[in-house]
Short mmCIF file of C-alpha atoms in Angstrom, two decimals:
data_model
loop_
_atom_site.label_atom_id
_atom_site.label_comp_id
_atom_site.label_asym_id
_atom_site.label_seq_id
_atom_site.Cartn_x
_atom_site.Cartn_y
_atom_site.Cartn_z
CA MET A 26 103.62 284.19 7.09
CA THR A 27 101.51 284.28 3.98
CA ALA A 28 97.46 284.83 4.45
CA GLY A 29 97.28 281.07 4.14
CA ALA A 30 99.59 280.10 6.76
CA ARG A 31 97.99 282.33 8.99
CA LEU A 32 94.46 281.13 8.54
CA ALA A 33 95.71 277.63 8.85
CA GLY A 34 97.61 278.83 12.15
CA MET A 35 94.10 280.51 13.11
CA LEU A 36 92.25 277.22 12.52
CA ILE A 37 94.72 274.72 14.22
CA GLU A 38 94.34 277.23 17.39
CA LYS A 39 91.01 277.15 17.41
CA LEU A 40 90.59 273.50 16.86
CA THR A 41 93.16 272.66 19.53
CA GLY A 42 93.29 275.32 22.04
CA HIS A 43 97.22 275.32 21.33
CA SER A 44 99.12 277.70 19.28
CA TYR A 45 100.16 276.57 15.80
CA GLN A 46 104.03 276.49 17.12
CA GLN A 47 102.81 274.19 20.35
CA GLU A 48 101.28 271.70 17.86
CA ILE A 49 104.13 271.67 15.40
CA THR A 50 106.47 270.85 18.27
CA ASN A 51 104.47 268.34 19.87
CA ARG A 52 102.95 266.37 16.56
CA ILE A 53 106.07 266.34 14.20
CA LEU A 54 109.03 268.04 15.62
CA ARG A 55 109.53 265.92 18.78
CA PRO A 56 107.93 262.46 17.48
CA LEU A 57 110.41 262.67 14.41
CA HIS A 58 113.36 263.98 16.67
CA LEU A 59 113.91 266.97 14.42
CA ARG A 60 116.06 268.49 17.22
CA HIS A 61 117.23 271.56 15.23
CA THR A 62 114.07 272.49 13.70
CA THR A 63 112.02 275.20 15.37
CA ALA A 64 108.52 277.05 15.00
CA PRO A 65 109.24 280.24 16.40
CA GLU A 66 106.38 282.76 17.01
CA THR A 67 107.76 286.09 16.53
CA ASP A 68 111.77 285.95 17.21
CA THR A 69 113.63 286.74 14.07
CA THR A 70 117.11 285.15 15.16
CA ILE A 71 118.22 281.95 13.73
CA PRO A 72 119.54 279.75 16.49
CA GLY A 73 123.24 277.94 16.09
CA PRO A 74 125.37 278.21 13.34
CA HIS A 75 123.52 279.16 10.40
CA SER A 76 123.94 280.58 6.70
CA HIS A 77 123.33 284.54 6.22
CA GLY A 78 120.69 286.01 3.78
CA TYR A 79 121.42 288.77 1.74
CA ILE A 80 119.63 290.70 -0.75
CA ALA A 81 121.11 293.15 -3.16
CA VAL A 82 120.09 296.71 -2.99
CA PRO A 83 120.27 298.99 -6.02
CA GLN A 84 122.27 302.25 -5.30
CA ALA A 85 121.82 305.39 -6.47
CA GLY A 86 125.23 305.51 -8.66
CA GLY A 87 124.48 302.41 -10.06
CA GLY A 88 125.14 298.59 -9.24
CA THR A 89 124.01 296.81 -6.21
CA GLN A 90 124.92 296.69 -2.33
CA PRO A 91 124.26 293.34 -0.42
CA VAL A 92 122.30 294.17 2.78
CA ASP A 93 122.48 291.55 5.46
CA ILE A 94 118.31 290.24 5.89
CA THR A 95 119.11 287.34 8.15
CA ASP A 96 117.12 288.48 11.07
CA GLN A 97 113.45 288.46 9.27
CA ASN A 98 110.11 286.65 9.85
CA PRO A 99 111.12 283.13 9.30
CA GLY A 100 108.41 283.09 6.41
CA ALA A 101 105.30 281.36 4.85
CA GLY A 102 105.66 278.44 7.24
CA GLY A 103 107.16 280.00 9.99
CA MET A 104 109.81 277.32 10.67
CA ILE A 105 113.79 277.34 10.49
CA SER A 106 115.38 274.02 9.98
CA THR A 107 118.51 272.48 8.59
CA THR A 108 119.67 270.32 5.81
CA GLY A 109 119.84 267.29 7.95
CA ASP A 110 116.45 267.63 9.69
CA LEU A 111 115.01 268.13 6.31
CA ASP A 112 116.31 264.81 5.29
CA ARG A 113 115.23 263.31 8.42
CA PHE A 114 111.59 264.39 7.99
CA LEU A 115 111.67 263.33 4.38
CA THR A 116 112.64 259.93 5.06
CA ALA A 117 110.45 259.59 8.04
CA LEU A 118 107.65 260.75 5.84
CA PHE A 119 107.82 258.55 2.77
CA ARG A 120 108.53 255.43 5.16
CA GLY A 121 104.85 256.07 6.56
CA ARG A 122 106.08 256.83 10.04
CA HIS A 123 103.84 260.12 10.10
CA LEU A 124 100.75 259.59 8.27
CA PRO A 125 98.33 256.72 8.65
CA PRO A 126 97.86 254.89 5.14
CA SER A 127 95.02 256.78 3.41
CA GLN A 128 96.67 259.84 4.20
CA MET A 129 99.69 258.75 2.43
CA ALA A 130 97.80 257.61 -0.63
CA GLU A 131 96.57 261.39 -0.73
CA LEU A 132 100.10 262.55 -0.40
CA PHE A 133 101.28 260.78 -3.40
CA THR A 134 97.80 261.31 -5.78
CA VAL A 135 98.24 264.22 -7.79
CA PRO A 136 95.03 265.15 -9.85
CA ASN A 137 95.15 264.68 -13.41
CA VAL A 138 93.85 268.35 -14.52
CA PRO A 139 95.53 271.27 -16.12
CA TYR A 140 97.30 273.95 -13.80
CA PRO A 141 95.50 276.90 -13.91
CA GLY A 142 97.95 279.61 -15.36
CA GLY A 143 100.64 277.14 -15.94
CA THR A 144 102.96 276.69 -18.41
CA SER A 145 105.25 274.22 -20.20
CA GLN A 146 108.26 275.52 -17.90
CA ASP A 147 106.27 274.67 -14.86
CA PRO A 148 107.21 271.52 -13.07
CA GLY A 149 103.90 269.87 -14.30
CA GLN A 150 104.57 271.36 -17.99
CA GLY A 151 101.08 273.01 -17.37
CA TRP A 152 98.90 269.93 -15.60
CA ALA A 153 98.84 269.89 -11.79
CA TYR A 154 101.85 268.91 -9.60
CA TYR A 155 100.75 269.26 -5.85
CA SER A 156 99.06 266.84 -4.31
CA ALA A 157 97.86 267.19 -0.53
CA GLY A 158 101.22 268.63 0.04
CA LEU A 159 104.08 267.32 -2.19
CA MET A 160 105.16 268.79 -5.56
CA ARG A 161 105.89 265.86 -7.97
CA VAL A 162 108.39 266.89 -10.57
CA THR A 163 109.42 264.82 -13.70
CA LEU A 164 112.82 265.65 -14.49
CA PRO A 165 114.15 266.28 -17.90
CA ASP A 166 115.94 262.83 -17.91
CA GLY A 167 112.27 260.87 -16.75
CA VAL A 168 113.29 260.54 -13.26
CA THR A 169 110.08 261.44 -10.92
CA VAL A 170 110.62 263.10 -7.36
CA ARG A 171 108.46 264.31 -4.84
CA GLY A 172 109.40 266.95 -2.31
CA LYS A 173 108.63 270.56 -1.23
CA THR A 174 110.32 273.91 -1.96
CA GLY A 175 110.32 277.10 -0.03
CA SER A 176 111.75 280.60 0.00
CA THR A 177 111.83 283.88 1.89
CA PHE A 178 113.90 286.99 0.84
CA GLY A 179 117.64 285.58 0.88
CA TYR A 180 117.08 282.15 1.07
CA THR A 181 115.74 279.51 -0.97
CA ASP A 182 115.48 275.62 0.30
CA GLY A 183 114.14 272.00 -0.88
CA MET A 184 113.62 268.61 -0.29
CA PHE A 185 113.08 265.90 -3.09
CA THR A 186 113.65 262.22 -3.23
CA THR A 187 112.64 259.27 -5.38
CA ARG A 188 109.62 257.22 -4.18
CA ASP A 189 111.79 254.12 -3.10
CA LEU A 190 114.13 256.95 -1.28
CA ARG A 191 117.12 255.59 -2.93
CA ARG A 192 118.12 259.06 -4.07
CA ARG A 193 117.45 262.41 -1.96
CA LEU A 194 118.21 265.94 -2.34
CA VAL A 195 118.00 268.88 0.24
CA TYR A 196 119.49 271.92 -0.86
CA SER A 197 119.65 275.34 0.27
CA PHE A 198 121.35 278.30 -1.23
CA ASN A 199 121.22 282.19 -0.73
CA PRO A 200 119.76 284.13 -3.69
CA THR A 201 120.27 287.88 -3.61
CA THR A 202 117.35 288.62 -5.49
CA CYS A 203 113.74 289.65 -3.97
CA GLY A 204 112.73 285.95 -2.76
CA GLY A 205 110.94 283.38 -4.63
CA ASN A 206 112.43 280.01 -5.95
CA ASP A 207 115.10 280.20 -9.11
CA SER A 208 113.10 277.40 -10.83
CA ALA A 209 116.22 276.76 -13.42
CA LEU A 210 118.74 276.56 -10.65
CA VAL A 211 116.72 274.03 -9.03
CA THR A 212 115.83 272.16 -12.20
CA ARG A 213 119.78 271.79 -12.90
CA LEU A 214 120.54 270.64 -9.15
CA SER A 215 117.72 268.26 -9.13
CA SER A 216 119.04 266.85 -12.88
CA ALA A 217 122.34 266.45 -11.46
CA ALA A 218 121.63 264.91 -7.96
CA PHE A 219 118.97 262.33 -9.58
CA ASN A 220 120.94 261.78 -13.05
CA PRO A 221 121.05 257.77 -13.10
#
């Protein structure tokens, strides 16, 4: 987990008296019927069928050797899910099944300010593109989608949709680099999926 995720988890535990995992399970996973999503505390195994994550490790004589790194900490959010559950979550969220109207408004409001350190290559082309939890991305063909990305070593995933939910994309792939989103590939995937 990142420092921010750890801090949020500690805050949740202090305010509720329950672990982050218990609160995620009771407030999100069960009510939205996300049966294939878990918030493991320290278990590094992935339940059920899943893809394996690999990292390309440089070799002394040159070249790289793929090393299976599937069993690892589940990442910044500490969650493991399937593409089906991510689509179910995104659909429920956008239909207002999880948040009251005032918080839904915050979810779709992106401040009109420059993004510190941002560049024209960012999803916001140098401007803010995060609301209270979602990214707003305008694709090269002019379609605006909202969603979220995530990655850890050996895994990159994301979920995006148009506001009306008519077109949705949930993806997961396994880069062999040292983690981080491959924004060029994600942009190409998104453009292909949302091209009118």
